[in-house]
Amino acid sequence: MKIFFIFDSTYPFYTGGIETWIYNVCERLIEKHEITIFTVKNFRNNNSMGQFENINPKIQIIPVKNLNHVPGIRHLVHKHIALFNSNITAYSMYREIKKHIDSEETYFLIGLGTVFAAKTVRMIKKEYTNVKAIASSRGLHPEAIAEEYPGSGPIVKNMEKKNLGKMDTVWSNGQDTQQALRNKGFESIVIKNGVDFDILDREEAFNYKSMGLENEFIIVTIGTVAKWKGYFEIIKAVKILKERYNLIVHFVGIGKVNDRNRNKYESFANNAGVAEQVHLIGEHRNVVSYAKGADIVVCASGGGGYGMAALESMVSRTPIVAWNSPVYQQMLVDGESAKLVKPWDEKALADGIYYMYRHKKEAKEWGENAHRKAKEFDWSIVIEEIEESLKSL
């Protein structure tokens, strides 16, 4: 198969969730298929957003330019101009993709996103009958855009509707995303996120003594340091545990953090009286190792789909406390593989952590159950699902 992946990212110079998915999927698909990735040319002066290494040279990566590459303009690309820039990217990719299509071949175009990436796919689909069009919803894209850029909601939701109506199939990254699309009138196939189960299962537990945290009770969360990842609620829970239960908990956050957010959350922790207990250690590749070395993993994201951070947490065997939301309900069962608590409620989160602290034997059994569930998300299974979906078109 000739497969094109299209998305608005500076891959491989960015290591977010979609990018991690792309890396793992393409490194496996390339064994049997021709893979081309259309992405955005890196415009940063450093690799502060992470970079994937050792990409199979058979994978063709074709970057395009947008306003971020115009001298004197880049610093203006923010707020609603960023939306205009995404539209420019969609058209730049459209023009570039046309150079790589042979009318005698069949191509599978996969837009990672239901708004701008899917728009590029839709435009190509309109011109070429030998193209199979797929929009992959790796989250609720128009809703996220509308929240980031107030007033844009009607425009991007209408764009999504127009795009999805022209696709040969739609993928969703979890049952929750699938239901959200169904509520909009579109059926989709669940294409999961994945984990390298066997490799991660062999990871050694991180020794927190190296951080000076000897004989401490440690909770970990995996994910970019941001509001929607639940960092405020976790820090508040640390404060509650200290004041209500006299339990000193050290919180280790593992994920990308810029200076502004580091200062914001460390200042918040300081004002809460738990500055010495909050450790934002930045991005690390061996996150499962950190999870294995902890006493509890907290999954508190507000994202959608089968989140890789949650799957990696499940592999670790470490007991999990998570929001009782559709996101985590599709992976974890309360009282069986995790403690699920009221979403975005720091008091409920603190109580959940304390429950696990007091019931260590039960918590360990739940961690083992989560570990067994994680086997269903091995990348080999994800690749089979992708190939079956494409073959059916």
Coordinates of C-alpha atoms in Angstrom, one line a residue:
M1 CA 0.0 0.0 0.0
K2 CA 1.0 3.6 -0.6
I3 CA 0.1 5.5 2.6
F4 CA 0.3 9.2 3.1
F5 CA 0.0 10.7 6.6
I6 CA -0.9 14.4 6.8
F7 CA -0.8 16.6 9.8
D8 CA 0.0 20.1 11.0
S9 CA 3.1 19.4 13.0
T10 CA 6.9 19.9 12.8
Y11 CA 7.5 16.1 13.1
P12 CA 10.0 14.7 13.8
F13 CA 10.9 17.9 15.7
Y14 CA 8.0 17.6 18.1
T15 CA 7.2 14.6 20.4
G16 CA 3.5 15.1 21.4
G17 CA 0.9 12.4 21.5
I18 CA 0.0 12.3 17.8
E19 CA 3.7 12.4 16.9
T20 CA 4.4 9.4 19.2
W21 CA 1.6 7.6 17.5
I22 CA 3.0 8.4 14.0
Y23 CA 6.5 7.3 15.0
N24 CA 5.4 3.9 16.3
V25 CA 2.9 3.2 13.6
C26 CA 5.1 4.2 10.7
E27 CA 8.2 2.4 12.0
R28 CA 6.1 -0.8 11.8
L29 CA 4.1 -0.2 8.7
I30 CA 7.2 0.5 6.7
E31 CA 8.1 -3.2 6.8
K32 CA 5.3 -3.9 4.3
H33 CA 4.1 -0.6 2.9
E34 CA 5.3 2.7 1.3
I35 CA 5.0 5.5 3.9
T36 CA 5.1 9.2 3.2
I37 CA 4.6 11.8 5.9
F38 CA 3.6 15.4 5.0
T39 CA 4.4 17.7 7.9
V40 CA 5.6 21.2 8.6
K41 CA 9.2 22.3 8.2
N42 CA 10.8 23.0 11.6
F43 CA 10.9 26.7 12.4
R44 CA 12.4 26.6 15.9
N45 CA 16.0 27.3 16.7
N46 CA 16.3 24.4 19.0
N47 CA 14.8 21.0 19.9
S48 CA 13.0 22.1 23.0
M49 CA 9.8 20.4 21.9
G50 CA 11.6 17.1 21.5
Q51 CA 12.9 15.2 18.5
F52 CA 12.5 11.6 17.3
E53 CA 15.7 9.9 16.4
N54 CA 16.6 6.8 14.3
I55 CA 13.7 7.1 11.9
N56 CA 13.7 4.4 9.3
P57 CA 15.2 6.1 6.2
K58 CA 12.6 4.3 4.0
I59 CA 10.0 6.6 5.5
Q60 CA 9.8 9.7 3.4
I61 CA 9.2 12.9 5.3
I62 CA 8.1 15.9 3.2
P63 CA 7.9 19.2 5.1
V64 CA 6.0 22.3 3.8
K65 CA 6.3 25.9 4.8
N66 CA 3.7 28.4 6.2
L67 CA 3.8 31.8 7.8
N68 CA 6.2 30.6 10.5
H69 CA 8.9 30.5 7.8
V70 CA 8.4 34.0 6.5
P71 CA 11.0 36.4 7.9
G72 CA 9.5 39.1 10.1
I73 CA 6.1 37.3 10.2
R74 CA 6.7 34.4 12.5
H75 CA 6.4 36.4 15.7
L76 CA 2.9 37.6 14.6
V77 CA 1.6 34.0 14.2
H78 CA -0.5 33.7 17.4
K79 CA -4.1 34.0 18.5
H80 CA -6.5 33.8 15.5
I81 CA -3.7 34.4 13.0
A82 CA -2.6 30.8 13.9
L83 CA -5.9 29.5 12.5
F84 CA -5.2 31.4 9.3
N85 CA -1.8 29.9 9.3
S86 CA -3.2 26.4 9.7
N87 CA -5.4 27.0 6.6
I88 CA -2.2 28.1 4.7
T89 CA -0.6 24.8 5.8
A90 CA -3.6 22.8 4.5
Y91 CA -3.2 24.4 1.1
S92 CA 0.6 24.1 1.1
M93 CA 0.3 20.4 1.8
Y94 CA -2.4 20.1 -0.9
R95 CA -0.1 21.5 -3.5
E96 CA 2.8 19.3 -2.4
I97 CA 0.8 16.1 -2.2
K98 CA -0.3 16.6 -5.9
K99 CA 3.4 16.3 -6.9
H100 CA 3.6 12.8 -5.5
I101 CA 0.4 11.2 -6.8
D102 CA 0.5 9.0 -9.9
S103 CA -2.9 8.5 -11.4
E104 CA -2.2 4.8 -12.1
E105 CA -1.7 4.0 -8.4
T106 CA -4.0 3.7 -5.4
Y107 CA -3.2 5.9 -2.4
F108 CA -4.4 6.0 1.2
L109 CA -4.5 9.5 2.5
I110 CA -4.8 9.8 6.3
G111 CA -5.4 13.2 7.8
L112 CA -4.5 13.2 11.5
G113 CA -7.1 15.7 12.6
T114 CA -10.7 16.3 11.5
V115 CA -10.3 20.0 10.7
F116 CA -7.3 21.3 8.7
A117 CA -5.5 17.9 8.0
A118 CA -8.8 16.4 6.9
K119 CA -9.4 19.5 4.7
T120 CA -6.2 18.7 2.8
V121 CA -7.4 15.1 2.3
R122 CA -10.8 16.3 1.1
M123 CA -9.3 18.6 -1.5
I124 CA -7.1 15.8 -2.9
K125 CA -10.0 13.4 -2.8
K126 CA -12.1 15.8 -4.9
E127 CA -9.5 15.7 -7.7
Y128 CA -8.3 12.1 -7.7
T129 CA -10.5 9.1 -8.0
N130 CA -7.6 6.8 -7.1
V131 CA -7.4 8.2 -3.5
K132 CA -8.9 6.6 -0.4
A133 CA -9.6 9.3 2.1
I134 CA -9.4 8.8 5.9
A135 CA -9.8 11.3 8.7
S136 CA -8.3 10.2 12.0
S137 CA -9.8 11.9 15.0
R138 CA -7.0 11.7 17.6
G139 CA -9.1 13.9 19.9
L140 CA -12.0 16.4 19.6
H141 CA -10.2 18.8 17.3
P142 CA -12.9 21.5 16.6
E143 CA -13.8 21.7 20.3
A144 CA -10.1 22.1 21.3
I145 CA -9.6 24.8 18.6
A146 CA -12.8 26.6 19.7
E147 CA -11.5 26.7 23.3
E148 CA -8.1 27.9 22.3
Y149 CA -9.5 30.5 19.9
P150 CA -12.8 32.0 21.1
G151 CA -15.4 32.6 18.4
S152 CA -13.9 30.1 16.0
G153 CA -16.2 27.3 17.0
P154 CA -18.9 27.5 14.3
I155 CA -16.3 27.8 11.6
V156 CA -14.1 24.8 12.6
K157 CA -17.2 22.6 13.4
N158 CA -18.7 23.3 10.0
M159 CA -15.3 22.5 8.4
E160 CA -15.1 19.2 10.3
K161 CA -18.7 18.4 9.2
K162 CA -17.8 19.1 5.6
N163 CA -14.6 17.1 5.7
L164 CA -16.0 14.0 7.4
G165 CA -18.9 13.9 4.9
K166 CA -16.4 13.3 2.1
M167 CA -14.2 10.6 3.8
D168 CA -14.2 7.0 2.8
T169 CA -13.8 6.2 6.5
V170 CA -13.2 7.9 9.8
W171 CA -11.0 6.7 12.6
S172 CA -11.4 7.6 16.3
N173 CA -8.8 7.1 19.0
G174 CA -11.1 5.6 21.6
Q175 CA -14.7 4.7 22.4
D176 CA -15.3 8.1 23.9
T177 CA -14.2 9.9 20.7
Q178 CA -16.2 7.4 18.7
Q179 CA -19.4 8.3 20.7
A180 CA -18.7 12.0 20.3
L181 CA -18.4 11.6 16.5
R182 CA -21.6 9.5 16.5
N183 CA -23.4 12.3 18.3
K184 CA -22.4 14.5 15.4
G185 CA -23.8 12.0 12.9
F186 CA -20.6 10.3 11.9
E187 CA -19.7 6.6 12.4
S188 CA -16.1 5.7 12.9
I189 CA -13.7 2.8 13.5
V190 CA -11.6 2.8 16.7
I191 CA -7.9 2.8 15.9
K192 CA -6.2 2.6 19.3
N193 CA -3.1 4.2 20.7
G194 CA -0.5 1.6 21.6
V195 CA 2.5 0.6 23.8
D196 CA 5.6 -1.6 23.3
F197 CA 4.3 -3.9 25.9
D198 CA 7.1 -6.4 26.1
I199 CA 9.9 -3.8 26.1
L200 CA 8.2 -1.5 28.6
D201 CA 7.4 -4.5 30.8
R202 CA 11.1 -5.1 31.1
E203 CA 12.0 -1.6 32.2
E204 CA 13.7 -1.3 35.6
A205 CA 12.0 0.8 38.3
F206 CA 13.5 4.2 38.7
N207 CA 15.3 4.7 42.0
Y208 CA 14.0 7.9 43.6
K209 CA 16.8 8.0 46.0
S210 CA 18.8 9.7 43.2
M211 CA 16.3 12.6 43.7
G212 CA 16.8 12.6 47.4
L213 CA 13.4 11.0 48.0
E214 CA 14.4 8.1 50.1
N215 CA 11.6 6.3 52.1
E216 CA 9.0 8.8 50.7
F217 CA 5.5 8.1 49.4
I218 CA 5.6 9.1 45.8
I219 CA 2.9 9.8 43.3
V220 CA 3.6 10.3 39.6
T221 CA 1.7 11.7 36.6
I222 CA 2.8 11.4 33.0
G223 CA 2.0 14.3 30.6
T224 CA 2.8 17.8 29.5
V225 CA 2.7 20.2 32.4
A226 CA -0.6 22.0 31.6
K227 CA -4.0 22.7 33.1
W228 CA -5.9 20.1 31.1
K229 CA -3.5 17.4 32.4
G230 CA -4.8 18.0 35.9
Y231 CA -1.7 19.5 37.5
F232 CA -3.6 22.1 39.5
E233 CA -5.9 19.4 41.0
I234 CA -3.0 17.1 41.8
I235 CA -1.1 19.8 43.6
K236 CA -4.2 20.7 45.5
A237 CA -4.7 17.0 46.4
V238 CA -1.1 16.9 47.8
K239 CA -2.0 19.9 50.0
I240 CA -5.2 18.1 51.2
L241 CA -3.3 14.9 52.0
K242 CA -0.8 16.9 54.1
E243 CA -3.4 18.8 56.0
R244 CA -6.3 16.3 56.3
Y245 CA -4.4 13.0 56.7
N246 CA -0.9 14.2 57.8
L247 CA 0.4 12.3 54.8
I248 CA 3.5 13.8 53.1
V249 CA 3.2 12.9 49.4
H250 CA 5.9 13.8 46.9
F251 CA 4.5 14.5 43.5
V252 CA 6.6 13.9 40.4
G253 CA 5.4 15.3 37.1
I254 CA 7.0 13.8 34.0
G255 CA 6.4 15.7 30.8
K256 CA 7.3 18.7 28.6
V257 CA 7.4 22.0 30.6
N258 CA 8.4 25.4 29.5
D259 CA 9.8 28.0 31.8
R260 CA 6.5 29.9 32.1
N261 CA 4.5 26.9 33.1
R262 CA 7.2 25.7 35.5
N263 CA 7.2 29.0 37.3
K264 CA 3.4 29.1 37.3
Y265 CA 3.0 25.6 38.9
E266 CA 5.9 25.9 41.2
S267 CA 4.6 29.2 42.4
F268 CA 1.1 27.6 42.9
A269 CA 2.7 24.8 44.9
N270 CA 4.6 27.3 47.0
N271 CA 1.4 29.3 47.8
A272 CA -0.2 26.0 48.7
G273 CA 2.6 25.2 51.2
V274 CA 3.8 22.1 49.3
A275 CA 6.7 23.5 47.3
E276 CA 9.1 20.9 48.6
Q277 CA 6.8 18.1 47.6
V278 CA 6.3 19.0 44.0
H279 CA 8.9 18.0 41.4
L280 CA 8.4 18.9 37.7
I281 CA 11.3 17.0 36.1
G282 CA 10.5 17.6 32.4
E283 CA 10.3 15.2 29.5
H284 CA 11.8 11.7 29.8
R285 CA 11.6 8.8 27.4
N286 CA 11.6 6.1 30.1
V287 CA 8.3 7.2 31.8
V288 CA 7.3 3.6 32.6
S289 CA 10.5 3.4 34.7
Y290 CA 9.4 6.4 36.8
A291 CA 5.9 5.0 37.1
K292 CA 7.3 1.6 38.3
G293 CA 9.3 3.3 41.0
A294 CA 6.4 5.2 42.3
D295 CA 3.7 4.2 44.9
I296 CA 0.8 5.5 42.9
V297 CA 0.2 6.9 39.4
V298 CA -2.4 9.6 38.9
C299 CA -4.2 9.8 35.5
A300 CA -5.9 13.2 35.5
S301 CA -6.0 14.3 31.9
G302 CA -9.0 15.9 30.2
G303 CA -8.0 14.7 26.8
G304 CA -9.8 12.0 24.8
G305 CA -9.2 8.5 23.5
Y306 CA -6.9 5.8 24.7
G307 CA -4.3 8.0 26.2
M308 CA -0.7 6.7 25.9
A309 CA 0.2 8.1 29.3
A310 CA -2.6 6.0 30.8
L311 CA -1.5 2.9 28.9
E312 CA 2.1 3.3 30.0
S313 CA 0.8 3.7 33.5
M314 CA -1.1 0.5 33.2
V315 CA 2.0 -1.4 32.0
S316 CA 3.9 -0.3 35.1
R317 CA 1.8 -2.4 37.5
T318 CA 1.7 0.6 39.9
P319 CA -1.7 1.3 41.3
I320 CA -3.7 3.9 39.5
V321 CA -6.0 6.7 40.6
A322 CA -7.9 8.3 37.7
W323 CA -10.9 10.4 36.9
N324 CA -14.2 8.5 36.7
S325 CA -14.7 9.8 33.2
P326 CA -15.4 8.2 29.8
V327 CA -11.7 8.6 28.9
Y328 CA -10.6 6.3 31.7
Q329 CA -13.7 4.1 32.0
Q330 CA -12.9 2.6 28.6
M331 CA -9.5 1.4 29.9
L332 CA -10.0 0.9 33.7
V333 CA -12.7 -0.5 36.0
D334 CA -13.2 1.1 39.4
G335 CA -12.5 -1.4 42.2
E336 CA -10.9 -3.8 39.7
S337 CA -8.0 -2.2 37.9
A338 CA -8.0 1.3 39.4
K339 CA -9.6 3.7 41.8
L340 CA -11.8 6.1 39.8
V341 CA -12.8 9.3 41.4
K342 CA -15.0 12.3 40.6
P343 CA -13.4 14.3 37.7
W344 CA -11.7 17.5 38.5
D345 CA -12.3 17.2 42.2
E346 CA -9.1 17.6 44.2
K347 CA -10.8 16.4 47.4
A348 CA -12.0 13.2 45.7
L349 CA -8.6 12.7 44.2
A350 CA -6.9 13.1 47.6
D351 CA -9.4 10.6 49.2
G352 CA -8.7 8.2 46.3
I353 CA -4.9 8.4 46.9
Y354 CA -5.4 8.0 50.6
Y355 CA -7.5 4.9 50.0
M356 CA -4.8 3.3 47.9
Y357 CA -2.2 4.2 50.6
R358 CA -4.3 2.5 53.3
H359 CA -5.2 -0.6 51.2
K360 CA -1.9 -1.6 49.6
K361 CA -2.7 -5.2 49.0
E362 CA -5.9 -4.4 47.2
A363 CA -4.2 -1.6 45.3
K364 CA -1.4 -4.0 44.2
E365 CA -4.0 -6.5 42.8
W366 CA -5.7 -3.7 40.9
G367 CA -2.3 -2.7 39.4
E368 CA -1.8 -6.3 38.2
N369 CA -5.2 -6.2 36.6
A370 CA -4.4 -3.0 34.8
H371 CA -1.1 -4.5 33.6
R372 CA -3.0 -7.4 32.0
K373 CA -5.4 -5.1 30.3
A374 CA -2.5 -3.1 28.8
K375 CA -1.5 -6.2 26.7
E376 CA -4.5 -5.5 24.5
F377 CA -2.8 -2.3 23.3
D378 CA 0.4 -3.7 22.0
W379 CA 1.5 -1.9 18.8
S380 CA 1.3 -5.2 16.9
I381 CA -2.4 -5.3 17.5
V382 CA -2.8 -1.6 16.5
I383 CA -1.0 -2.2 13.2
E384 CA -3.2 -5.2 12.4
E385 CA -6.3 -3.0 13.0
I386 CA -4.9 -0.3 10.7
E387 CA -4.1 -2.7 7.9
E388 CA -7.5 -4.3 8.1
S389 CA -9.3 -0.9 8.0
L390 CA -7.3 0.1 4.9
K391 CA -7.8 -3.2 3.1
S392 CA -11.6 -2.9 3.6
L393 CA -11.8 0.3 1.6

